[in-house]
Coordinates of C-alpha atoms in Angstrom, one line a residue:
X1 CA -10.9 3.5 16.0
X2 CA -10.9 -0.2 15.2
X3 CA -10.3 0.6 11.5
X4 CA -12.6 0.5 8.5
X5 CA -14.8 -2.4 7.4
X6 CA -14.6 -3.8 3.9
X7 CA -17.9 -2.0 3.1
X8 CA -16.4 1.3 4.2
X9 CA -13.3 0.8 2.1
X10 CA -15.3 -0.1 -1.0
X11 CA -17.6 2.9 -0.6
X12 CA -14.6 5.3 -0.1
X13 CA -12.8 3.9 -3.2
X14 CA -16.0 4.1 -5.3
X15 CA -16.5 7.8 -4.2
X16 CA -12.9 8.9 -4.8
X17 CA -12.1 6.8 -7.9
X18 CA -12.6 9.5 -10.5
X19 CA -10.9 7.7 -13.4
X20 CA -12.8 4.5 -12.8
X21 CA -9.9 2.1 -12.6
X22 CA -10.9 0.6 -9.3
X23 CA -7.8 2.1 -7.5
X24 CA -6.9 5.3 -5.8
X25 CA -4.0 7.3 -7.2
X26 CA -1.9 9.6 -5.0
X27 CA -4.1 12.6 -5.7
X28 CA -7.3 10.7 -5.1
X29 CA -5.9 9.2 -1.9
X30 CA -4.8 12.6 -0.6
X31 CA -8.3 14.0 -1.1
X32 CA -9.8 11.0 0.7
X33 CA -7.3 11.2 3.5
X34 CA -8.2 14.9 4.1
X35 CA -11.9 14.0 4.1
X36 CA -11.4 11.2 6.6
X37 CA -9.5 13.7 8.9
X38 CA -12.4 16.1 8.5
X39 CA -14.9 13.4 9.3
X40 CA -12.9 12.4 12.4
X41 CA -12.8 16.0 13.6
X42 CA -16.6 16.3 13.2
X43 CA -17.1 12.9 14.9
X44 CA -15.0 13.8 17.9
X45 CA -16.7 17.2 18.3
X46 CA -20.1 15.6 18.4
X47 CA -19.2 12.5 20.5
X48 CA -20.4 14.5 23.4
X49 CA -19.9 11.8 26.0
X50 CA -16.5 10.7 24.5
X51 CA -17.8 7.1 24.2
X52 CA -16.4 6.4 20.8
X53 CA -19.8 6.4 19.3
X54 CA -22.4 9.0 18.6
X55 CA -26.1 8.8 19.3
X56 CA -28.9 9.5 16.9
X57 CA -29.2 13.0 18.3
X58 CA -25.4 13.6 18.0
X59 CA -25.6 12.2 14.5
X60 CA -28.1 14.9 13.5
X61 CA -25.7 17.6 14.8
X62 CA -22.7 16.0 13.2
X63 CA -24.4 15.7 9.8
X64 CA -25.4 19.4 10.0
X65 CA -21.8 20.3 10.8
X66 CA -20.8 18.4 7.7
X67 CA -23.2 20.4 5.6
X68 CA -26.2 18.0 5.4
X69 CA -29.5 19.3 6.7
X70 CA -31.8 16.4 6.4
X71 CA -35.5 16.0 7.0
X72 CA -36.7 13.7 9.9
X73 CA -37.6 10.8 7.6
X74 CA -34.2 10.7 5.9
X75 CA -32.4 11.0 9.3
X76 CA -34.5 8.0 10.6
X77 CA -33.6 6.0 7.5
X78 CA -29.9 6.6 8.1
X79 CA -30.2 5.6 11.7
X80 CA -32.0 2.4 10.7
X81 CA -29.3 1.6 8.1
X82 CA -26.1 2.6 9.9
X83 CA -26.8 2.5 13.7
X84 CA -26.4 -0.4 16.1
X85 CA -29.4 -1.8 18.0
X86 CA -28.7 0.8 20.7
X87 CA -29.0 3.6 18.0
X88 CA -25.3 4.5 18.3
X89 CA -22.9 4.8 15.4
X90 CA -19.1 4.1 15.6
X91 CA -16.7 6.0 13.4
X92 CA -16.7 3.4 10.7
X93 CA -20.5 3.6 10.4
X94 CA -20.3 7.4 10.5
X95 CA -17.9 7.4 7.6
X96 CA -20.1 5.0 5.6
X97 CA -23.0 7.2 6.2
X98 CA -21.2 10.4 5.1
X99 CA -19.7 8.7 2.0
X100 CA -23.2 7.5 1.0
X101 CA -24.6 11.0 1.5
X102 CA -21.7 12.5 -0.5
X103 CA -22.4 10.0 -3.3
X104 CA -26.1 10.9 -3.4
X105 CA -25.5 14.7 -3.4

């Protein structure tokens, strides 16, 4: 991938920073690293055409594999927020989406 955006990094730190110091300790980083590896595994599995991005349809499958069964309206909101104009999400956007869902649930 091309790496993570500043928004993605902030979201990941906010999710994992359990002690509230604005930094990730070794244990927090290790947990985050394992989650990113899991996200990448899911992303690659559902990037059916191996384009480096997933479609709105592939996103629904990927989110279900990650444990999120969402209604149609919420799925559409995520597409509106995280997808490019062609309705595809790259890995960075996918991670942002999953981090946001994890924060909400």
